[in-house]
């Protein structure tokens, strides 16, 4: 049974690392191919999307756990708190895209493949990995606030850079379109979403741990 679980985990890690790297390279190629700015600015814009940054985190996580599990970074990505934080981020990527952004355009061909991988398939893959293979005993409520640092810094950076160059990667944080008041409200709502998803995942983890403990206690001798 343990060998089967280890094999399934390796399959998840291999698939996640391969799909993640492929999707990121494909999206980078497409954004350069269809660029509306210089190549250096286009590359900077590529790394300005929360989707891209978070999928890079996912790809790195899968890759280190697969290829370098005993290294400093492998151990970092193996920590339940780290894996749960990344799960929160990629879940929000999937939710925001599929509930809001998906209906704002209709990508075709390779762009549709990249979009589905980055916003749907990879998020689902990581969620399943979290449910099946991440240890949940050590997850604590006080882990949640540090998880909000990354999205908060991202929003601050995006607003600061947007004020300088006039580029905002998402319409709901476009100051030129909405103004600062509306954007700040949107960001507050977005941070709240991160908080709620974090609370939900930790709550689920605690329920799983409690349920597992109950099964172990009721098991016959």
mmCIF file of C-alpha atoms in Angstrom:
data_model
loop_
_atom_site.group_PDB
_atom_site.id
_atom_site.type_symbol
_atom_site.label_atom_id
_atom_site.label_comp_id
_atom_site.label_asym_id
_atom_site.label_seq_id
_atom_site.Cartn_x
_atom_site.Cartn_y
_atom_site.Cartn_z
ATOM 1 C CA UNK A 1 0.000 0.000 0.000
ATOM 2 C CA UNK A 2 2.856 2.349 0.869
ATOM 3 C CA UNK A 3 4.583 1.516 -2.419
ATOM 4 C CA UNK A 4 1.360 2.265 -4.288
ATOM 5 C CA UNK A 5 1.031 5.617 -2.499
ATOM 6 C CA UNK A 6 4.676 6.473 -3.227
ATOM 7 C CA UNK A 7 4.197 5.596 -6.895
ATOM 8 C CA UNK A 8 1.038 7.708 -7.130
ATOM 9 C CA UNK A 9 2.879 10.621 -5.497
ATOM 10 C CA UNK A 10 5.722 10.321 -8.015
ATOM 11 C CA UNK A 11 3.197 10.354 -10.850
ATOM 12 C CA UNK A 12 1.578 13.502 -9.427
ATOM 13 C CA UNK A 13 4.940 15.232 -9.012
ATOM 14 C CA UNK A 14 6.163 14.268 -12.481
ATOM 15 C CA UNK A 15 2.928 15.319 -14.147
ATOM 16 C CA UNK A 16 2.762 18.585 -12.211
ATOM 17 C CA UNK A 17 6.372 19.531 -12.898
ATOM 18 C CA UNK A 18 6.097 18.690 -16.605
ATOM 19 C CA UNK A 19 2.753 20.425 -17.176
ATOM 20 C CA UNK A 20 3.801 23.446 -15.126
ATOM 21 C CA UNK A 21 7.040 23.992 -17.033
ATOM 22 C CA UNK A 22 5.334 23.392 -20.377
ATOM 23 C CA UNK A 23 2.496 25.823 -19.636
ATOM 24 C CA UNK A 24 4.864 28.571 -18.469
ATOM 25 C CA UNK A 25 7.168 28.236 -21.475
ATOM 26 C CA UNK A 26 4.175 28.166 -23.826
ATOM 27 C CA UNK A 27 2.613 31.263 -22.250
ATOM 28 C CA UNK A 28 5.938 33.120 -22.349
ATOM 29 C CA UNK A 29 6.307 32.264 -26.038
ATOM 30 C CA UNK A 30 2.757 33.407 -26.805
ATOM 31 C CA UNK A 31 3.015 36.704 -24.933
ATOM 32 C CA UNK A 32 6.250 37.529 -26.774
ATOM 33 C CA UNK A 33 4.761 36.443 -30.098
ATOM 34 C CA UNK A 34 1.702 38.681 -29.620
ATOM 35 C CA UNK A 35 3.500 41.504 -27.823
ATOM 36 C CA UNK A 36 2.294 45.096 -27.911
ATOM 37 C CA UNK A 37 5.440 46.464 -26.257
ATOM 38 C CA UNK A 38 9.195 45.910 -26.507
ATOM 39 C CA UNK A 39 10.515 42.442 -25.706
ATOM 40 C CA UNK A 40 12.099 43.510 -22.371
ATOM 41 C CA UNK A 41 8.855 45.220 -21.288
ATOM 42 C CA UNK A 42 6.830 42.223 -22.487
ATOM 43 C CA UNK A 43 8.952 39.858 -20.389
ATOM 44 C CA UNK A 44 8.530 42.126 -17.352
ATOM 45 C CA UNK A 45 4.777 42.117 -17.958
ATOM 46 C CA UNK A 46 4.836 38.325 -18.206
ATOM 47 C CA UNK A 47 6.244 38.171 -14.687
ATOM 48 C CA UNK A 48 3.726 40.794 -13.526
ATOM 49 C CA UNK A 49 0.815 38.346 -13.562
ATOM 50 C CA UNK A 50 -0.070 36.667 -10.280
ATOM 51 C CA UNK A 51 -1.047 33.608 -12.309
ATOM 52 C CA UNK A 52 2.454 33.307 -13.728
ATOM 53 C CA UNK A 53 4.241 33.899 -10.431
ATOM 54 C CA UNK A 54 2.048 31.371 -8.641
ATOM 55 C CA UNK A 55 2.402 28.757 -11.365
ATOM 56 C CA UNK A 56 6.171 29.241 -11.134
ATOM 57 C CA UNK A 57 5.863 28.486 -7.410
ATOM 58 C CA UNK A 58 3.857 25.358 -8.212
ATOM 59 C CA UNK A 59 6.326 24.185 -10.873
ATOM 60 C CA UNK A 60 9.276 24.791 -8.529
ATOM 61 C CA UNK A 61 7.501 22.962 -5.727
ATOM 62 C CA UNK A 62 6.724 19.904 -7.843
ATOM 63 C CA UNK A 63 10.225 19.916 -9.364
ATOM 64 C CA UNK A 64 12.119 20.139 -6.072
ATOM 65 C CA UNK A 65 9.944 17.507 -4.412
ATOM 66 C CA UNK A 66 10.526 15.228 -7.402
ATOM 67 C CA UNK A 67 14.205 15.817 -8.160
ATOM 68 C CA UNK A 68 15.825 17.403 -5.085
ATOM 69 C CA UNK A 69 13.735 16.416 -2.044
ATOM 70 C CA UNK A 70 16.676 16.347 0.354
ATOM 71 C CA UNK A 71 18.002 19.812 -0.460
ATOM 72 C CA UNK A 72 17.293 23.031 1.429
ATOM 73 C CA UNK A 73 14.601 24.041 -1.066
ATOM 74 C CA UNK A 74 13.235 20.516 -1.274
ATOM 75 C CA UNK A 75 12.717 20.494 2.495
ATOM 76 C CA UNK A 76 11.191 23.984 2.338
ATOM 77 C CA UNK A 77 8.629 22.929 -0.261
ATOM 78 C CA UNK A 78 7.924 19.728 1.681
ATOM 79 C CA UNK A 79 6.690 21.615 4.741
ATOM 80 C CA UNK A 80 2.898 21.312 5.159
ATOM 81 C CA UNK A 81 2.553 25.056 5.806
ATOM 82 C CA UNK A 82 4.425 25.868 2.576
ATOM 83 C CA UNK A 83 2.379 23.399 0.543
ATOM 84 C CA UNK A 84 -0.876 24.681 2.007
ATOM 85 C CA UNK A 85 0.066 28.301 1.321
ATOM 86 C CA UNK A 86 0.810 27.460 -2.315
ATOM 87 C CA UNK A 87 -2.495 25.589 -2.470
ATOM 88 C CA UNK A 88 -4.278 28.738 -1.284
ATOM 89 C CA UNK A 89 -2.570 30.841 -3.963
ATOM 90 C CA UNK A 90 -3.258 28.474 -6.852
ATOM 91 C CA UNK A 91 -6.862 27.937 -5.706
ATOM 92 C CA UNK A 92 -7.425 31.707 -5.820
ATOM 93 C CA UNK A 93 -5.865 31.779 -9.303
ATOM 94 C CA UNK A 94 -8.401 29.202 -10.449
ATOM 95 C CA UNK A 95 -11.361 30.845 -8.730
ATOM 96 C CA UNK A 96 -10.682 34.387 -9.955
ATOM 97 C CA UNK A 97 -10.069 33.287 -13.526
ATOM 98 C CA UNK A 98 -12.969 30.883 -13.838
ATOM 99 C CA UNK A 99 -15.517 33.110 -12.080
ATOM 100 C CA UNK A 100 -14.445 36.512 -13.437
ATOM 101 C CA UNK A 101 -11.728 36.661 -16.081
ATOM 102 C CA UNK A 102 -12.769 33.709 -18.234
ATOM 103 C CA UNK A 103 -15.767 35.628 -19.543
ATOM 104 C CA UNK A 104 -13.753 38.675 -20.598
ATOM 105 C CA UNK A 105 -12.097 36.994 -23.588
ATOM 106 C CA UNK A 106 -12.182 33.871 -25.740
ATOM 107 C CA UNK A 107 -8.675 32.462 -26.317
ATOM 108 C CA UNK A 108 -8.159 30.039 -29.175
ATOM 109 C CA UNK A 109 -5.571 27.475 -30.214
ATOM 110 C CA UNK A 110 -2.349 27.392 -28.208
ATOM 111 C CA UNK A 111 -3.501 30.280 -26.027
ATOM 112 C CA UNK A 112 -6.504 28.285 -24.897
ATOM 113 C CA UNK A 113 -4.266 25.331 -24.037
ATOM 114 C CA UNK A 114 -1.976 27.568 -21.983
ATOM 115 C CA UNK A 115 -4.952 29.190 -20.259
ATOM 116 C CA UNK A 116 -6.598 25.916 -19.283
ATOM 117 C CA UNK A 117 -3.334 24.529 -17.962
ATOM 118 C CA UNK A 118 -2.441 27.601 -15.904
ATOM 119 C CA UNK A 119 -5.904 28.381 -14.563
ATOM 120 C CA UNK A 120 -7.707 25.041 -14.323
ATOM 121 C CA UNK A 121 -5.687 21.851 -14.772
ATOM 122 C CA UNK A 122 -2.636 22.770 -12.684
ATOM 123 C CA UNK A 123 -4.757 24.263 -9.854
ATOM 124 C CA UNK A 124 -6.855 21.081 -9.730
ATOM 125 C CA UNK A 125 -3.736 18.913 -9.822
ATOM 126 C CA UNK A 126 -2.207 20.791 -6.892
ATOM 127 C CA UNK A 127 -5.430 20.665 -4.881
ATOM 128 C CA UNK A 128 -5.610 16.890 -5.328
ATOM 129 C CA UNK A 129 -1.939 16.611 -4.358
ATOM 130 C CA UNK A 130 -2.661 18.565 -1.174
ATOM 131 C CA UNK A 131 -5.608 16.382 -0.260
ATOM 132 C CA UNK A 132 -3.837 13.097 -0.968
ATOM 133 C CA UNK A 133 -0.219 13.569 0.042
ATOM 134 C CA UNK A 134 0.295 16.576 2.326
ATOM 135 C CA UNK A 135 0.624 15.899 6.056
ATOM 136 C CA UNK A 136 -1.965 17.969 7.895
ATOM 137 C CA UNK A 137 -1.204 17.321 11.569
ATOM 138 C CA UNK A 138 1.018 20.385 12.046
ATOM 139 C CA UNK A 139 -1.136 22.972 10.291
ATOM 140 C CA UNK A 140 -2.113 25.736 12.691
ATOM 141 C CA UNK A 141 -4.444 28.718 12.579
ATOM 142 C CA UNK A 142 -1.568 31.100 13.289
ATOM 143 C CA UNK A 143 0.118 30.000 10.049
ATOM 144 C CA UNK A 144 -2.501 31.840 8.028
ATOM 145 C CA UNK A 145 -1.457 35.488 8.436
ATOM 146 C CA UNK A 146 2.059 34.933 7.012
ATOM 147 C CA UNK A 147 0.434 33.344 3.955
ATOM 148 C CA UNK A 148 -1.161 36.711 3.148
ATOM 149 C CA UNK A 149 2.220 38.450 2.802
ATOM 150 C CA UNK A 150 2.857 37.271 -0.776
ATOM 151 C CA UNK A 151 -0.470 38.448 -2.292
ATOM 152 C CA UNK A 152 -0.275 41.706 -0.318
ATOM 153 C CA UNK A 153 3.242 42.483 -1.558
ATOM 154 C CA UNK A 154 2.139 41.555 -5.076
ATOM 155 C CA UNK A 155 -0.726 44.070 -4.956
ATOM 156 C CA UNK A 156 1.524 46.829 -3.586
ATOM 157 C CA UNK A 157 4.151 46.162 -6.262
ATOM 158 C CA UNK A 158 1.535 46.090 -9.023
ATOM 159 C CA UNK A 159 0.058 49.432 -7.974
ATOM 160 C CA UNK A 160 3.502 51.018 -7.605
ATOM 161 C CA UNK A 161 4.724 49.820 -10.993
ATOM 162 C CA UNK A 162 1.412 50.645 -12.629
ATOM 163 C CA UNK A 163 1.663 54.223 -11.383
ATOM 164 C CA UNK A 164 5.035 54.487 -13.138
ATOM 165 C CA UNK A 165 4.480 52.645 -16.429
ATOM 166 C CA UNK A 166 0.674 52.676 -16.720
ATOM 167 C CA UNK A 167 0.326 48.886 -17.017
ATOM 168 C CA UNK A 168 -1.978 46.860 -14.766
ATOM 169 C CA UNK A 169 -2.171 43.102 -15.440
ATOM 170 C CA UNK A 170 -5.796 42.689 -14.344
ATOM 171 C CA UNK A 171 -8.864 44.868 -14.984
ATOM 172 C CA UNK A 172 -10.037 44.777 -11.357
ATOM 173 C CA UNK A 173 -6.806 46.487 -10.211
ATOM 174 C CA UNK A 174 -6.541 48.887 -13.163
ATOM 175 C CA UNK A 175 -6.305 52.321 -11.548
ATOM 176 C CA UNK A 176 -6.565 54.061 -14.925
ATOM 177 C CA UNK A 177 -9.914 52.361 -15.506
ATOM 178 C CA UNK A 178 -11.407 52.267 -12.002
ATOM 179 C CA UNK A 179 -9.560 54.802 -9.881
ATOM 180 C CA UNK A 180 -7.726 54.156 -6.619
ATOM 181 C CA UNK A 181 -10.813 53.996 -4.401
ATOM 182 C CA UNK A 182 -12.425 51.151 -6.332
ATOM 183 C CA UNK A 183 -9.110 49.345 -6.776
ATOM 184 C CA UNK A 184 -8.365 49.464 -3.039
ATOM 185 C CA UNK A 185 -11.814 48.003 -2.343
ATOM 186 C CA UNK A 186 -11.169 45.258 -4.895
ATOM 187 C CA UNK A 187 -7.787 44.469 -3.344
ATOM 188 C CA UNK A 188 -9.328 44.320 0.130
ATOM 189 C CA UNK A 189 -11.926 41.903 -1.214
ATOM 190 C CA UNK A 190 -9.205 39.830 -2.859
ATOM 191 C CA UNK A 191 -7.171 39.616 0.352
ATOM 192 C CA UNK A 192 -10.367 38.537 2.112
ATOM 193 C CA UNK A 193 -10.731 35.727 -0.435
ATOM 194 C CA UNK A 194 -7.185 34.581 0.344
ATOM 195 C CA UNK A 195 -8.022 34.662 4.050
ATOM 196 C CA UNK A 196 -11.243 32.687 3.635
ATOM 197 C CA UNK A 197 -9.595 30.009 1.464
ATOM 198 C CA UNK A 198 -6.785 29.740 4.019
ATOM 199 C CA UNK A 199 -9.283 29.288 6.851
ATOM 200 C CA UNK A 200 -11.193 26.684 4.859
ATOM 201 C CA UNK A 201 -8.077 24.630 4.083
ATOM 202 C CA UNK A 202 -6.839 24.663 7.675
ATOM 203 C CA UNK A 203 -10.335 23.722 8.867
ATOM 204 C CA UNK A 204 -10.449 20.851 6.367
ATOM 205 C CA UNK A 205 -7.002 19.727 7.498
ATOM 206 C CA UNK A 206 -8.102 19.654 11.133
ATOM 207 C CA UNK A 207 -11.245 17.708 10.251
ATOM 208 C CA UNK A 208 -9.177 15.171 8.311
ATOM 209 C CA UNK A 209 -6.740 14.785 11.213
ATOM 210 C CA UNK A 210 -9.608 14.411 13.687
ATOM 211 C CA UNK A 211 -11.359 11.890 11.458
ATOM 212 C CA UNK A 212 -8.182 9.863 10.964
ATOM 213 C CA UNK A 213 -7.519 9.842 14.707
ATOM 214 C CA UNK A 214 -11.074 8.679 15.331
ATOM 215 C CA UNK A 215 -10.705 5.817 12.866
ATOM 216 C CA UNK A 216 -7.407 4.757 14.427
ATOM 217 C CA UNK A 217 -8.907 4.801 17.921
ATOM 218 C CA UNK A 218 -11.898 2.728 16.842
ATOM 219 C CA UNK A 219 -9.851 0.182 14.898
ATOM 220 C CA UNK A 220 -10.049 -3.376 16.353
ATOM 221 C CA UNK A 221 -6.969 -4.833 18.046
#
